[in-house]
Every structure is written in C-alpha cells, then in structure tokens.
Amino acid sequence: MEEIQLILAKNLKTIREKKKLSLEKTAELTGVSKTMIGQIERGDSSPTLNTIWKIANGLKISFSSLIQHQQPEAKIVKRNEIKALAEDNGKYIVYPYFPFEEDKRFEIYTVEMEKEGFLSAEAHQEGTVEFITVFDGELCLQVNDINYVVNAGDSIKFKADKPHTYHNPGEGLTRLSLTIYYPE
C-alpha cells in the first residue's frame, strides 16, 4: 500500500470519528458510497482525486487535511534541538521555538540578551504587531524614537511596522518571550 493511501485512510477515519459521523452519514454528506468510504478507511482503495475532493467538500475540510500527515495534538520543543541565532557578537541570542507557519500568522521566540546586548530591527510589513514579556532583567525598547523600559514580569505590545531596537541596559541577563503576529 502506498504511503499516501495509508495517510488518507488514517486521516479520513480520524476526521470522521472526531465529527462523530457514521459511515452512512459520511456517505450522505459526501456523495461517496458507504462501501467506498469504508474501503478508503481500511486502505483497500486508492480513490481518484475527484473522490478525495468530494469527501473534502462534503465534510467541509481542506483537501490537504486528508492527504498530509496530521500534526500531533501536542509537541514538546526541546531547547537543545533548536538552532539558535546570535547577533551583536553573541550578546543577543534568539531561539525560534515556533517558527512562522502560513496558516498560523505568528511566530514565537525566546530571546536572551547579555549586558549591553543590542539589536536594531528593520520595520516589518504593515500591520505587524510584537508581543514581549520580560522574565528576567530589563529591556529598553525603542519604537518611533520613544524609549520604553520593560522590567521583569512586565509585557509590552507594539506596532512593529516601524524600525525598532532592543537593548539590555542592565547588569545581568535579560530573558524574554517574543511573539510576532503578521497580518494577512
């Protein structure tokens, strides 16, 4: 059995069960026979693209949700598996925990800044917003020539479609979480 056939079999059954649909109801919604739905779920049939589209449209789901590996409901991201990116001679390190995905519109990072760590960021696309929570130390953020000091335990939200800078003016390490939201 081909891999795509196995993926389709598993995904169709999982989606149908999540929606609490019987084979009969699935057949009614999709216009694909109960027998064919059962064969697809068992991996006994390799349906045409037209049949897969009929199922997707009838169940009101995306075509790709039937033929791509499903994402697990939970995923642990281990720090030692992340490729950290460093700037300012290693004084500014960013850990991309959840990189951008087209259907999510955001990305999440952890940032560590040594004493006097600094990063100057270009303007992001119009409508982009950043959300920062400082866990340790302090952050001096400059946006539109206005300085904001964000201390441990505090957060800031700002329009990031203008040039902005991050600076650690303190004596110790600054650790923060950074979420960037991109408009559609």
Short mmCIF file of C-alpha atoms in Angstrom, two decimals:
data_model
loop_
_atom_site.label_atom_id
_atom_site.label_comp_id
_atom_site.label_asym_id
_atom_site.label_seq_id
_atom_site.Cartn_x
_atom_site.Cartn_y
_atom_site.Cartn_z
CA MET A 1 0.00 0.00 0.00
CA GLU A 2 1.35 3.44 -0.91
CA GLU A 3 2.14 5.94 1.82
CA ILE A 4 -0.46 8.45 0.58
CA GLN A 5 -3.12 5.71 0.71
CA LEU A 6 -2.17 4.95 4.34
CA ILE A 7 -2.25 8.64 5.27
CA LEU A 8 -5.63 9.10 3.60
CA ALA A 9 -7.02 6.01 5.36
CA LYS A 10 -5.92 7.19 8.79
CA ASN A 11 -6.91 10.85 8.29
CA LEU A 12 -10.38 10.09 6.92
CA LYS A 13 -11.19 7.76 9.79
CA THR A 14 -9.82 10.22 12.38
CA ILE A 15 -11.75 13.16 10.91
CA ARG A 16 -14.96 11.15 10.62
CA GLU A 17 -14.69 9.96 14.23
CA LYS A 18 -13.91 13.47 15.52
CA LYS A 19 -17.04 14.72 13.77
CA LYS A 20 -18.96 11.74 15.23
CA LEU A 21 -20.17 10.70 11.79
CA SER A 22 -21.24 7.18 10.86
CA LEU A 23 -20.19 5.72 7.53
CA GLU A 24 -23.78 6.25 6.36
CA LYS A 25 -23.83 9.94 7.32
CA THR A 26 -20.40 10.47 5.74
CA ALA A 27 -21.65 8.89 2.51
CA GLU A 28 -24.74 11.13 2.60
CA LEU A 29 -22.67 14.30 3.12
CA THR A 30 -20.04 13.49 0.50
CA GLY A 31 -21.90 11.64 -2.22
CA VAL A 32 -19.32 8.85 -1.94
CA SER A 33 -20.77 5.42 -1.16
CA LYS A 34 -20.59 3.93 2.31
CA THR A 35 -18.71 0.95 0.85
CA MET A 36 -16.10 3.22 -0.78
CA ILE A 37 -15.65 5.26 2.45
CA GLY A 38 -15.07 2.01 4.36
CA GLN A 39 -12.59 0.75 1.75
CA ILE A 40 -10.67 4.04 1.86
CA GLU A 41 -10.50 3.93 5.68
CA ARG A 42 -9.17 0.36 5.62
CA GLY A 43 -6.62 1.26 2.95
CA ASP A 44 -8.26 -1.15 0.50
CA SER A 45 -8.98 1.52 -2.10
CA SER A 46 -6.89 4.14 -3.86
CA PRO A 47 -9.55 6.75 -4.68
CA THR A 48 -9.38 9.23 -7.53
CA LEU A 49 -8.61 12.89 -6.90
CA ASN A 50 -12.23 13.66 -7.71
CA THR A 51 -13.38 11.29 -4.96
CA ILE A 52 -10.99 12.86 -2.43
CA TRP A 53 -12.30 16.32 -3.38
CA LYS A 54 -15.91 15.13 -2.95
CA ILE A 55 -15.06 13.88 0.54
CA ALA A 56 -13.26 17.11 1.48
CA ASN A 57 -16.08 19.30 0.19
CA GLY A 58 -18.79 17.15 1.80
CA LEU A 59 -17.05 17.20 5.18
CA LYS A 60 -16.19 20.91 4.80
CA ILE A 61 -12.48 20.32 5.34
CA SER A 62 -9.39 21.11 3.31
CA PHE A 63 -8.18 18.68 0.67
CA SER A 64 -4.72 18.68 2.25
CA SER A 65 -6.12 17.64 5.65
CA LEU A 66 -6.97 14.30 4.05
CA ILE A 67 -3.63 13.63 2.36
CA GLN A 68 -0.98 15.17 4.64
CA HIS A 69 0.43 13.85 7.89
CA GLN A 70 -1.64 15.23 10.74
CA GLN A 71 0.11 17.37 13.31
CA PRO A 72 0.15 15.84 16.78
CA GLU A 73 -2.16 17.42 19.33
CA ALA A 74 0.87 18.28 21.45
CA LYS A 75 4.53 18.71 20.63
CA ILE A 76 7.37 19.36 23.02
CA VAL A 77 10.05 21.62 21.59
CA LYS A 78 13.37 20.95 23.27
CA ARG A 79 15.76 23.85 23.55
CA ASN A 80 18.78 21.73 22.64
CA GLU A 81 17.08 20.86 19.32
CA ILE A 82 16.58 24.50 18.31
CA LYS A 83 19.13 26.25 16.13
CA ALA A 84 19.78 29.49 18.00
CA LEU A 85 20.65 32.63 16.07
CA ALA A 86 23.13 35.12 17.52
CA GLU A 87 23.72 38.82 16.86
CA ASP A 88 25.84 41.53 18.47
CA ASN A 89 28.83 39.20 18.98
CA GLY A 90 26.68 36.67 20.82
CA LYS A 91 25.14 39.21 23.22
CA TYR A 92 21.70 38.84 21.57
CA ILE A 93 20.54 35.23 21.05
CA VAL A 94 17.15 34.27 19.65
CA TYR A 95 15.62 30.78 19.94
CA PRO A 96 12.87 30.18 17.34
CA TYR A 97 10.57 27.84 19.30
CA PHE A 98 7.60 28.13 16.95
CA PRO A 99 8.62 29.47 13.52
CA PHE A 100 6.10 31.09 11.19
CA GLU A 101 3.53 28.86 9.50
CA GLU A 102 1.34 30.31 6.76
CA ASP A 103 -1.92 29.20 8.42
CA LYS A 104 -0.93 30.45 11.91
CA ARG A 105 0.20 34.06 11.15
CA PHE A 106 2.58 34.25 14.13
CA GLU A 107 5.94 33.05 15.39
CA ILE A 108 7.25 32.69 18.95
CA TYR A 109 10.81 33.16 20.17
CA THR A 110 12.74 33.23 23.39
CA VAL A 111 15.43 35.90 23.45
CA GLU A 112 18.44 36.17 25.77
CA MET A 113 20.42 39.40 25.91
CA GLU A 114 23.69 39.75 27.77
CA LYS A 115 24.63 43.03 29.47
CA GLU A 116 24.67 45.78 26.80
CA GLY A 117 23.18 43.37 24.22
CA PHE A 118 21.61 45.28 21.33
CA LEU A 119 19.64 44.58 18.16
CA SER A 120 18.33 47.04 15.61
CA ALA A 121 15.36 45.65 13.66
CA GLU A 122 14.02 46.91 10.36
CA ALA A 123 10.31 47.63 10.04
CA HIS A 124 8.20 44.52 9.46
CA GLN A 125 5.34 44.51 6.97
CA GLU A 126 2.48 46.92 7.66
CA GLY A 127 0.17 45.77 10.44
CA THR A 128 2.74 43.52 12.15
CA VAL A 129 2.48 43.52 15.96
CA GLU A 130 5.01 42.25 18.51
CA PHE A 131 4.16 40.99 22.00
CA ILE A 132 7.02 40.80 24.52
CA THR A 133 7.07 39.50 28.09
CA VAL A 134 10.27 40.02 30.08
CA PHE A 135 11.06 37.22 32.53
CA ASP A 136 14.49 38.30 33.82
CA GLY A 137 16.34 41.61 33.71
CA GLU A 138 15.06 44.62 31.83
CA LEU A 139 14.53 45.57 28.22
CA CYS A 140 14.87 49.00 26.70
CA LEU A 141 12.78 49.06 23.54
CA GLN A 142 12.81 52.00 21.16
CA VAL A 143 9.99 52.47 18.64
CA ASN A 144 9.48 55.75 16.71
CA ASP A 145 12.17 57.44 18.82
CA ILE A 146 10.23 56.66 22.00
CA ASN A 147 12.01 54.58 24.67
CA TYR A 148 10.10 52.02 26.70
CA VAL A 149 11.63 50.24 29.70
CA VAL A 150 10.07 46.83 30.32
CA ASN A 151 11.05 45.18 33.60
CA ALA A 152 10.92 41.53 34.68
CA GLY A 153 7.31 40.42 34.97
CA ASP A 154 6.03 43.12 32.62
CA SER A 155 4.91 42.94 28.99
CA ILE A 156 4.62 45.27 26.02
CA LYS A 157 2.68 45.17 22.76
CA PHE A 158 3.70 47.46 19.88
CA LYS A 159 3.27 48.04 16.17
CA ALA A 160 6.42 46.59 14.64
CA ASP A 161 5.95 48.07 11.17
CA LYS A 162 8.44 50.80 12.11
CA PRO A 163 12.17 50.37 12.79
CA HIS A 164 12.77 49.40 16.42
CA THR A 165 15.64 48.47 18.71
CA TYR A 166 16.10 46.13 21.67
CA HIS A 167 18.74 46.84 24.32
CA ASN A 168 19.70 45.33 27.68
CA PRO A 169 20.82 48.30 29.80
CA GLY A 170 21.04 46.24 32.99
CA GLU A 171 23.86 44.41 34.70
CA GLY A 172 22.59 40.84 34.19
CA LEU A 173 20.97 38.64 31.58
CA THR A 174 17.63 39.72 30.09
CA ARG A 175 15.33 36.84 29.11
CA LEU A 176 12.10 37.44 27.25
CA SER A 177 9.41 35.81 25.16
CA LEU A 178 8.70 37.44 21.80
CA THR A 179 5.62 36.72 19.68
CA ILE A 180 5.34 38.35 16.28
CA TYR A 181 1.88 38.49 14.69
CA TYR A 182 1.70 39.09 10.93
CA PRO A 183 -1.41 40.43 9.21
CA GLU A 184 -2.93 38.56 6.30
#
